Short mmCIF file of C-alpha atoms and ligand atoms in Angstrom, two decimals:
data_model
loop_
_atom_site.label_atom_id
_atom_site.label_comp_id
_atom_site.label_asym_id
_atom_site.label_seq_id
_atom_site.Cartn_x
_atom_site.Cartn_y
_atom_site.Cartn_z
CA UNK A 1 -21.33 -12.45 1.10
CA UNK A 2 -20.16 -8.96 -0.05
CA UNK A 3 -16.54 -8.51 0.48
CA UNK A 4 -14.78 -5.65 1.34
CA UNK A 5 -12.11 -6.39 -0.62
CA UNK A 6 -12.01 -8.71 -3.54
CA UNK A 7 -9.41 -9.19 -6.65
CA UNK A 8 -10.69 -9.75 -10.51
CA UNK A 9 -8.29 -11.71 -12.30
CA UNK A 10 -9.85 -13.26 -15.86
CA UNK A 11 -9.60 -14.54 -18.91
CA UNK A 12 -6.71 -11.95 -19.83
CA UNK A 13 -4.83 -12.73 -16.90
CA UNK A 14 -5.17 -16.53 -17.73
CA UNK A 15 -4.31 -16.28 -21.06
CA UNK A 16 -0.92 -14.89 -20.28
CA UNK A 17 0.17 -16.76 -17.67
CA UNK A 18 -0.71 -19.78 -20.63
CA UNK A 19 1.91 -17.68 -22.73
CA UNK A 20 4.29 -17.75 -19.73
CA UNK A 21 3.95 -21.94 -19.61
CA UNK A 22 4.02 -21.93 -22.94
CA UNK A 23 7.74 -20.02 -22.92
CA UNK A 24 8.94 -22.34 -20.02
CA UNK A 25 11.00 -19.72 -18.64
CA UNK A 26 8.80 -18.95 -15.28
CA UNK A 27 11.60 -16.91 -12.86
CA UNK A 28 12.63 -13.36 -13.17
CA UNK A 29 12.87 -12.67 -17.11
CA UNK A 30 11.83 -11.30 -20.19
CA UNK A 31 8.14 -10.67 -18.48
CA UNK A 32 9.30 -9.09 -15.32
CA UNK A 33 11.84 -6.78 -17.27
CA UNK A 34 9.05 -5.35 -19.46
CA UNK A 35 6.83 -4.97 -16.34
CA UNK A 36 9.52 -2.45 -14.51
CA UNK A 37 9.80 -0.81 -17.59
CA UNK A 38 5.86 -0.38 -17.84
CA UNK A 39 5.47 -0.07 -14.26
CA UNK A 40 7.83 2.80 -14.51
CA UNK A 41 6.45 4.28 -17.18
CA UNK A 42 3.02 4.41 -15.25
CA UNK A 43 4.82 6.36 -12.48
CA UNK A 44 6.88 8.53 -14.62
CA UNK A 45 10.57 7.29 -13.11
CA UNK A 46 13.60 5.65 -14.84
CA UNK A 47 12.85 1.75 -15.15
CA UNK A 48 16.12 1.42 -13.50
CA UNK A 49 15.14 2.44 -10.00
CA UNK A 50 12.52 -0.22 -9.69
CA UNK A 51 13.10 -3.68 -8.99
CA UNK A 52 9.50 -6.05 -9.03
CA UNK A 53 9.49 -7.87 -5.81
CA UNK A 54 7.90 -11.00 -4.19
CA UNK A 55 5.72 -8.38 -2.01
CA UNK A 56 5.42 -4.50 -0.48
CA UNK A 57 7.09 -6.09 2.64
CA UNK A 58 10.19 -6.96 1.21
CA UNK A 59 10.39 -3.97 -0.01
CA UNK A 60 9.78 -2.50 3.67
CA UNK A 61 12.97 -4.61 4.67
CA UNK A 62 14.85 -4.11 1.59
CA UNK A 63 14.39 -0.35 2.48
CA UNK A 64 15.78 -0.38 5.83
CA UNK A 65 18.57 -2.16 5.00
CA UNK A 66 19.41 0.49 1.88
CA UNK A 67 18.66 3.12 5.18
CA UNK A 68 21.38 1.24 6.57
CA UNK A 69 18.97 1.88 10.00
CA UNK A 70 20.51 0.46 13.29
CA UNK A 71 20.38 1.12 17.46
CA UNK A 72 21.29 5.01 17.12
CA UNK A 73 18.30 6.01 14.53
CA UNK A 74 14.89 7.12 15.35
CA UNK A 75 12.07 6.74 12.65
CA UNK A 76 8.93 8.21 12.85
CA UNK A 77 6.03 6.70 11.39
CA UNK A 78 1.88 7.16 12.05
CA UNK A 79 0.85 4.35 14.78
CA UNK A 80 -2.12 3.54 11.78
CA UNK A 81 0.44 2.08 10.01
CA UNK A 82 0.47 -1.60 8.36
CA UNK A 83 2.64 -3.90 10.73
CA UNK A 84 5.36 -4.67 8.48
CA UNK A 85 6.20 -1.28 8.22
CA UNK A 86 7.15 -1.68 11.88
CA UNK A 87 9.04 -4.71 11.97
CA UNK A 88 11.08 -3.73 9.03
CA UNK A 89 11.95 -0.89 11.02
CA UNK A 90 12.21 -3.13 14.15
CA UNK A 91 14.69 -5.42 12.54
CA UNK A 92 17.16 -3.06 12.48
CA UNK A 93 17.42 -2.24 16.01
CA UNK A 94 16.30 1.30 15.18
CA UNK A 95 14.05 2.99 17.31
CA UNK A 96 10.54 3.42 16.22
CA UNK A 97 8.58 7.20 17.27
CA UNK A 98 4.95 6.71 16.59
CA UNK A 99 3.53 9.88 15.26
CA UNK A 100 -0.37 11.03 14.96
CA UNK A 101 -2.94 11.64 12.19
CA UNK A 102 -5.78 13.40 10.94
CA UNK A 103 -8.58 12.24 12.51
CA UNK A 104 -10.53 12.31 9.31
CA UNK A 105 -8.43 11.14 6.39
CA UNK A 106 -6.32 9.14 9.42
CA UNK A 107 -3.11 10.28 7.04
CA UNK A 108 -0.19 11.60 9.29
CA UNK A 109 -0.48 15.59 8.73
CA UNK A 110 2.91 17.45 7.81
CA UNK A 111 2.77 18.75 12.09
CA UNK A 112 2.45 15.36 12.72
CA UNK A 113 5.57 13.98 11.40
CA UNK A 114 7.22 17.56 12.54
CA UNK A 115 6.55 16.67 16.17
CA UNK A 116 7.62 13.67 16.42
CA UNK A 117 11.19 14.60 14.66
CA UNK A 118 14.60 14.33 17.10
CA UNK A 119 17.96 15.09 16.84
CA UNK A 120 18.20 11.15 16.11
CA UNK A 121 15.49 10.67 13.49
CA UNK A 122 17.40 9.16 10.54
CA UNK A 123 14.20 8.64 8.10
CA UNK A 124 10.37 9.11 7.98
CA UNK A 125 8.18 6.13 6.99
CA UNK A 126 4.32 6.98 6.08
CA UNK A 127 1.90 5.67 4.15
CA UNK A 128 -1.27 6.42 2.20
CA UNK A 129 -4.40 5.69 3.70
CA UNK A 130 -6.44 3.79 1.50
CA UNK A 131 -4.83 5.66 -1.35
CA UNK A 132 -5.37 9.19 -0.36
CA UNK A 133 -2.22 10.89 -1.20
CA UNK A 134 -2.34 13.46 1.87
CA UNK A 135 0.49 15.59 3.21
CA UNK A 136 3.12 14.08 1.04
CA UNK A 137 4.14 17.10 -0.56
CA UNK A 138 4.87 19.23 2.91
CA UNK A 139 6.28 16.17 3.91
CA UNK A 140 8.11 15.18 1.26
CA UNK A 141 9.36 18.88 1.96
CA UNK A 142 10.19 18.74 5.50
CA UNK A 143 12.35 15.88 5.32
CA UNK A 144 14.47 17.15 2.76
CA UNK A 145 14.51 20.81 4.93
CA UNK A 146 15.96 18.43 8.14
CA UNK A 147 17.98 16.09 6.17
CA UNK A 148 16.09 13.17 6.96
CA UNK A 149 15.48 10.20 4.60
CA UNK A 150 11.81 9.65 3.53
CA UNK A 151 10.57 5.83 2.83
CA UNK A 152 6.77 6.04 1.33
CA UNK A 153 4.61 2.98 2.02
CA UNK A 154 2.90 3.30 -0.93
CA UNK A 155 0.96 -0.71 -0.80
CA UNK A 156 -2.26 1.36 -1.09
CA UNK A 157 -1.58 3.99 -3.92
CA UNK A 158 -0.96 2.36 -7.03
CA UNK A 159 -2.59 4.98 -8.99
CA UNK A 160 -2.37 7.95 -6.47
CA UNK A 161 -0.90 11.13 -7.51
CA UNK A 162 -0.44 15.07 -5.51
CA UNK A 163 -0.35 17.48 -7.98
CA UNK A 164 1.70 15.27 -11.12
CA UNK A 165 3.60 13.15 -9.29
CA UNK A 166 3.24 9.33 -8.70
CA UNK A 167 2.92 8.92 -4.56
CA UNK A 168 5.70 6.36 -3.55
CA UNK A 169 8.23 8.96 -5.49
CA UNK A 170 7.88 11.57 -3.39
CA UNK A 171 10.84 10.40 -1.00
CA UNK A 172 13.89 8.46 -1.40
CA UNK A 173 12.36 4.62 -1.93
CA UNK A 174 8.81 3.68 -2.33
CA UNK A 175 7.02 0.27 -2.42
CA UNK A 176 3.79 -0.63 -3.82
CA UNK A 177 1.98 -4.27 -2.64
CA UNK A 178 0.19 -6.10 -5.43
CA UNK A 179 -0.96 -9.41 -2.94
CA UNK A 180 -4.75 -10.53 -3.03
CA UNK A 181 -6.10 -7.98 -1.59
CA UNK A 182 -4.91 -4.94 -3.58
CA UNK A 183 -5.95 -2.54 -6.11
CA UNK A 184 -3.43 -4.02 -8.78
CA UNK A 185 -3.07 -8.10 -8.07
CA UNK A 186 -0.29 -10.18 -8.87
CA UNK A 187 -0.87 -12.64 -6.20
CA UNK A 188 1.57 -12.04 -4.47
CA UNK A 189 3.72 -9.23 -5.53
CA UNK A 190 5.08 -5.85 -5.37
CA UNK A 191 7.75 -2.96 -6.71
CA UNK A 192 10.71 -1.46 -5.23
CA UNK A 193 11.50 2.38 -5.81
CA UNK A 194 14.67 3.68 -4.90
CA UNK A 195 15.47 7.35 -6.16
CA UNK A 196 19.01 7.36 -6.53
CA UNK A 197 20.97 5.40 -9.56
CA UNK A 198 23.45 3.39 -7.48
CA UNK A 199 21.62 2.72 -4.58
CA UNK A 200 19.06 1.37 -6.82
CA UNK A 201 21.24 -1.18 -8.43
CA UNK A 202 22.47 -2.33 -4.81
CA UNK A 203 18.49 -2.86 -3.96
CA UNK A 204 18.02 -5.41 -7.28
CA UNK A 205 21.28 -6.74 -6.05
CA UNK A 206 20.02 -7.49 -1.82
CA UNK A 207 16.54 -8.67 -3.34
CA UNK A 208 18.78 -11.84 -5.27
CA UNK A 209 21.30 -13.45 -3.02
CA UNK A 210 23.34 -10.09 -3.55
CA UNK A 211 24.25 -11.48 -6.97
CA UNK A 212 24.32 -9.16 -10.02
CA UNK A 213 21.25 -9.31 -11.78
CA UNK A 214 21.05 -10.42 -15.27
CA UNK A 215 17.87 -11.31 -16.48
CA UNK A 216 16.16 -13.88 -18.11
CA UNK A 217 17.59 -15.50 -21.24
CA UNK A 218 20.42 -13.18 -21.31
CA UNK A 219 21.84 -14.61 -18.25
CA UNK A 220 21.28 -18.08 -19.69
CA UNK A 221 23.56 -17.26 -22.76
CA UNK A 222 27.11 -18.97 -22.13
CA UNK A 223 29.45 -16.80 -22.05
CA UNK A 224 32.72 -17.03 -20.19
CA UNK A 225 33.04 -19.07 -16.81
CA UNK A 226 29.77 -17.99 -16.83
CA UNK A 227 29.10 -20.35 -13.71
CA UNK A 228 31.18 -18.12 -11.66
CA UNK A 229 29.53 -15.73 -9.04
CA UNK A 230 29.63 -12.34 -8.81
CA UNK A 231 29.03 -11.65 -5.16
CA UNK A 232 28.82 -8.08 -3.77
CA UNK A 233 27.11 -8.17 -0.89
CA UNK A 234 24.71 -10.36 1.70
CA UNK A 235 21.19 -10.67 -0.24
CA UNK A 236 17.92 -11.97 0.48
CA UNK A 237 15.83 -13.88 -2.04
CA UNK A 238 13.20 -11.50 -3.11
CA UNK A 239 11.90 -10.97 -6.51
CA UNK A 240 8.98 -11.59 -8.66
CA UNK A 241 9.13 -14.02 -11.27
CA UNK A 242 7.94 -13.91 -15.09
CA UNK A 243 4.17 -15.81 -14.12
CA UNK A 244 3.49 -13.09 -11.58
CA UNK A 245 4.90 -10.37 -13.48
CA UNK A 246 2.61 -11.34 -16.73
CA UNK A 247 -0.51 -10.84 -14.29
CA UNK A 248 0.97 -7.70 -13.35
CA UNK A 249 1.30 -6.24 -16.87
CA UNK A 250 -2.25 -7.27 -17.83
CA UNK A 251 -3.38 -5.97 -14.50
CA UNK A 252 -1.23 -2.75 -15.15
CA UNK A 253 -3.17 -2.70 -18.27
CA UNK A 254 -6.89 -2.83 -17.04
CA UNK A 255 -5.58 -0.33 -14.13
CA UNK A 256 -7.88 3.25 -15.72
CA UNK A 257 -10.88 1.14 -16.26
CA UNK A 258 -10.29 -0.71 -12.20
CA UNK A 259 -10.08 2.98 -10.84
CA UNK A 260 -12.83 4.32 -12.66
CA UNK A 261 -15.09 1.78 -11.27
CA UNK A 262 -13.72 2.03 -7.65
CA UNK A 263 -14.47 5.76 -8.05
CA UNK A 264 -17.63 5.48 -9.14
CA UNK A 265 -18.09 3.31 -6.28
CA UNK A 266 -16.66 5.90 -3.74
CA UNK A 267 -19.07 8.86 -5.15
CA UNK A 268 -21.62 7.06 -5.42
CA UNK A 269 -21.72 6.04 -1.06
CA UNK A 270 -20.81 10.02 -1.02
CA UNK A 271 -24.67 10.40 -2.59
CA UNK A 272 -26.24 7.51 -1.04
CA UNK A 273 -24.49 8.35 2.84
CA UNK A 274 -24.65 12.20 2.52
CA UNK A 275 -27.66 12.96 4.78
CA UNK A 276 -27.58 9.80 6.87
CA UNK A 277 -27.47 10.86 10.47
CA UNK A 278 -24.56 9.16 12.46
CA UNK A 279 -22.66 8.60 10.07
CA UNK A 280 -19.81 10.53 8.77
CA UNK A 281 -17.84 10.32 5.48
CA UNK A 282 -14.53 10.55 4.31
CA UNK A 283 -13.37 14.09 3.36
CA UNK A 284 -13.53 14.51 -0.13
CA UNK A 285 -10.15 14.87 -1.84
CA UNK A 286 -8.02 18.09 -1.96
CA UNK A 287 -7.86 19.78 -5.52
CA UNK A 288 -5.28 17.92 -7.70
CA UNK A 289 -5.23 14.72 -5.75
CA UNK A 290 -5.86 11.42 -7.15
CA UNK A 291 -6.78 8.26 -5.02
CA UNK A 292 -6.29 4.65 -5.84
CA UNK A 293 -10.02 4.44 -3.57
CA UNK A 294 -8.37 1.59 -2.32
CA UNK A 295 -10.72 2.25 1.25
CA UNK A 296 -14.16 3.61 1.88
CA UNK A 297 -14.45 4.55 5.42
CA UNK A 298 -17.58 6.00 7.70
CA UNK A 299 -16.97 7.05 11.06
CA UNK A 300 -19.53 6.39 13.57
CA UNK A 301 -20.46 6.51 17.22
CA UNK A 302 -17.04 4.77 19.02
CA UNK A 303 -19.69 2.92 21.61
CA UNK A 304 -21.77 1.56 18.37
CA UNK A 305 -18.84 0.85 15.34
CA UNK A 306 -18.03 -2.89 16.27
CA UNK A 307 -22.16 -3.76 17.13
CA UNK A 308 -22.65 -2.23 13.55
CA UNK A 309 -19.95 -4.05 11.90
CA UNK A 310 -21.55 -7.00 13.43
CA UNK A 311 -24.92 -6.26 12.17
CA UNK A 312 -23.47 -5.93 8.64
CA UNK A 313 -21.73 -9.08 9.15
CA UNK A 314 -25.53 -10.57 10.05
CA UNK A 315 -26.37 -9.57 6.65
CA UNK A 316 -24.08 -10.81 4.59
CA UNK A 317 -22.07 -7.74 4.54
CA UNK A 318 -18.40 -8.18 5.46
CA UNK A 319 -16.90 -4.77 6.98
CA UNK A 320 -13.64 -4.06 8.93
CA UNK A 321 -10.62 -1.03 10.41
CA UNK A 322 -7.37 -0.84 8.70
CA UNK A 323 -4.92 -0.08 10.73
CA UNK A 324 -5.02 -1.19 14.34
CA UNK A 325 -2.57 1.50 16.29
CA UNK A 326 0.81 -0.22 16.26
CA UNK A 327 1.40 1.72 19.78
CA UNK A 328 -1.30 -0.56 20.90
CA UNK A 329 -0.08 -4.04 20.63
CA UNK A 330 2.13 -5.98 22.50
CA UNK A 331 4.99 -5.76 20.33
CA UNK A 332 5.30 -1.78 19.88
CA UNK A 333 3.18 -0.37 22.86
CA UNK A 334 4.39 2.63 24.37
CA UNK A 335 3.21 5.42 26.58
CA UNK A 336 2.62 7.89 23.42
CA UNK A 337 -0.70 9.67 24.00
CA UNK A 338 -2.22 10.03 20.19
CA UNK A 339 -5.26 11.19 20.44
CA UNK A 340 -6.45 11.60 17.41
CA UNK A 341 -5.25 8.16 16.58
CA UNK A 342 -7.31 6.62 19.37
CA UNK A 343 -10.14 8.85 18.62
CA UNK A 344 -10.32 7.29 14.64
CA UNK A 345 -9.84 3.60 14.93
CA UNK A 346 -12.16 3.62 17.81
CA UNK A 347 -15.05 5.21 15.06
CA UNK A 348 -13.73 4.55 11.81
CA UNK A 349 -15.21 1.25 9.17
CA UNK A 350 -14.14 0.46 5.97
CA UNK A 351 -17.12 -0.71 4.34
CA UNK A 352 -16.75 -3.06 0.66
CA UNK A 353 -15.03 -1.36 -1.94
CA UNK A 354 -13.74 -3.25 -5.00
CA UNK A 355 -14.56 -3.32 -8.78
CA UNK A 356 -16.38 -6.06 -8.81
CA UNK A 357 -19.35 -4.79 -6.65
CA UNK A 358 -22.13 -4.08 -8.74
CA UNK A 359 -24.33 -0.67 -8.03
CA UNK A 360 -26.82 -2.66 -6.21
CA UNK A 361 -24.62 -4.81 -3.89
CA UNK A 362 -23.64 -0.69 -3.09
CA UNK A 363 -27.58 0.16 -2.37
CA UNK A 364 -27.69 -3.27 -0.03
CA UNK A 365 -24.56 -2.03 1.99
CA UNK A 366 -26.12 1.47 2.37
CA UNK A 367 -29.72 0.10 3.44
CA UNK A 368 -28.20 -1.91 5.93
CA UNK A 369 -25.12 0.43 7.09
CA UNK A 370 -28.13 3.14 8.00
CA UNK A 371 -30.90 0.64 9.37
CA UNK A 372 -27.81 -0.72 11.89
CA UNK A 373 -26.78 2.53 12.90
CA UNK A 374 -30.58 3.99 13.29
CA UNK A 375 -31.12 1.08 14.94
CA UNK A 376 -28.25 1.12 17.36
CA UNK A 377 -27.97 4.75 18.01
CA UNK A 378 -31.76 4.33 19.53
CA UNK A 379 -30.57 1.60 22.27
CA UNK A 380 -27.08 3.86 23.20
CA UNK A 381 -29.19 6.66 23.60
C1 PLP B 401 -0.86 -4.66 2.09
C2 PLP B 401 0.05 -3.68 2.72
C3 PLP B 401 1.40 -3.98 2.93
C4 PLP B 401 1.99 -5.34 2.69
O1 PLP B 401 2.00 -5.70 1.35
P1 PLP B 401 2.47 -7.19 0.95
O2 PLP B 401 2.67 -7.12 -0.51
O3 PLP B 401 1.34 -8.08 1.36
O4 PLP B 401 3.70 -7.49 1.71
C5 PLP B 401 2.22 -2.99 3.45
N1 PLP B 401 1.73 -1.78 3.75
C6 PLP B 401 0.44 -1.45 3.59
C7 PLP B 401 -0.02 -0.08 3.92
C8 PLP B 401 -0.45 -2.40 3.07
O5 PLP B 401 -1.74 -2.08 2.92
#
């Protein structure tokens, strides 16, 4: 079976999660302190904004809470958005305004999010679709023109940049997923951005019982009634630990050489698609844009997608759509009319894209991806 999505964790990655037995200190410590700072590093922010995390959804609800979201806010977010996004936003009893996309890079466009803006909308929530950066910048802009906050769902753009700056901290918090499936794999995993100093230390404080954080063998050093706790608010139980966080640093690590591939991966369907009829590709990327090429999606013939998919599927070849419009099941439909949002997940396939595909596992999906859609095209007509 080729995947469409598939983690490579080795030898390296064993070898320091050995080290981490080997320490016996496995919670939030020494390791997960050095991975904020390198994390941060990567991005180009303070170390102190970023907490590491248990996943990119707790940082979804961590980030409403900071909002401090309730029943009088709007947020506007694309309808192709990952669920959690949603019931983060849900959870708060804020209202949710579903905005469209491009059709084509199925990113919300800055006229989008504009739109869908009302004298209630308290903060923006978008993400990056399979890494593209898109309209972050004009974005990123707008909400700071209307006073709104900005929340980037950044689970997809690990190493995604606009011009030279890291997506996720283009707003006022950011959160980057490192689960299975991801570009950068901790298990599961992910980081916290939050722009502002204080704000930041109140995030590391919800994502641990609301207890000041001290960390690892410091906070194990006796020191006065040091049993006591130092409660400051009502936390959740959130963070990453020091086995998940030595993945991360050795994954953080191997991070150019993972993208390179992936790219190589993404030009070289670009070569092998270009003059296949039926089939369209992903626009190419705007001038000083960097993608994490976390997807690679074709759009086809609405009336054919799922029969090709299925074909694919015949052959070994494991495709599928991320994300299913949010306005469209049970929990969030609403009469919105987005047409360009129906008009792309009714067409769109992500086809395998991962660093461990090997340039002729790429040829097999391309063979088959054109012989399905020849194929089917004939019998629609
Ligand atoms: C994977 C993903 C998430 C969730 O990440 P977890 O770490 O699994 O919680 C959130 N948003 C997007 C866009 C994702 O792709």
């Amino acid at each position: 079976m080729i995947n469409v999505f598939q983690p490579s964790l080795g030898a390296d990655e064993l070898q320091a999660v050995r080290e981490v037995f080997d320490s016996n200190w496995l919670g939030h410590g020494p390791r997960t302190a050095a991975f904020e700072e390198e994390f941060a590093a990567h991005l180009g922010v303070p170390a102190d904004r970023l907490t590491f995390i248990n996943s990119a959804t707790a940082g979804l609800f961590l980030a409403t809470e900071l909002l401090g979201l309730g029943p009088d806010d709007d947020v506007v977010m694309p309808s192709i958005s990952f669920v959690a996004a949603a019931n983060a936003v849900a959870s708060t009893g804020a209202r949710i305004v579903f905005c469209d996309v491009d059709p084509r890079t199925l990113n919300p466009r800055v006229e989008d999010v504009q739109s869908a803006l009302t004298p209630r909308t308290k903060a923006v929530l978008v993400l990056h679709y399979g890494g593209h950066p898109g309209d972050i910048a004009a974005i990123a802009q707008l909400c700071q023109d209307r006073g709104v906050l900005l929340v980037e769902d950044a689970a997809c753009a690990v190493a995604s940049q606009a011009g030279d700056r890291a997506c996720g901290t283009f707003g006022d918090m950011g959160m980057w997923s490192f689960d299975s499936m991801k570009v950068l794999v901790t298990g599961d995993g992910g980081m916290l951005y939050v722009r502002d100093e204080e704000t930041a230390r109140r995030a590391r404080r919800l994502a641990y019982h609301g207890l000041e954080q001290s960390s690892g063998f410091a906070a194990a050093r006796v020191s006065h009634r040091w049993w006591e706790l130092n409660v400051r608010d009502f936390g959740r139980r959130v963070v990453g630990n020091d086995v998940t966080a030595a993945i991360g640093r050795v994954q953080l690590r191997k991070l150019p050489e993972v993208i390179a591939r992936r790219r190589a991966i993404t030009e070289m369907y670009d070569r092998l698609l270009d003059d296949s009829e039926g089939i369209r590709l992903p626009p190419r990327l705007p001038e000083g844009h960097t993608s994490s090429y976390y997807f690679y999606w074709i759009q086809v013939d609405p009336r054919i997608r799922d029969q090709v998919a299925a074909d694919l599927l015949n052959r070994g070849i494991y495709t599928t759509f991320r994300y299913p419009p949010l306005h469209r099941v049970p929990a969030y439909r609403g009469a919105v009319d987005l047409p360009a949002t129906a008009e792309a997940s009714e067409a769109t396939l992500l086809l395998p894209l991962h660093q461990g595909l090997d340039d002729s596992e790429v040829r097999v999906v391309v063979d088959e991806l054109r012989k399905s859609v020849e194929h089917r095209q004939c019998s629609t007509g």
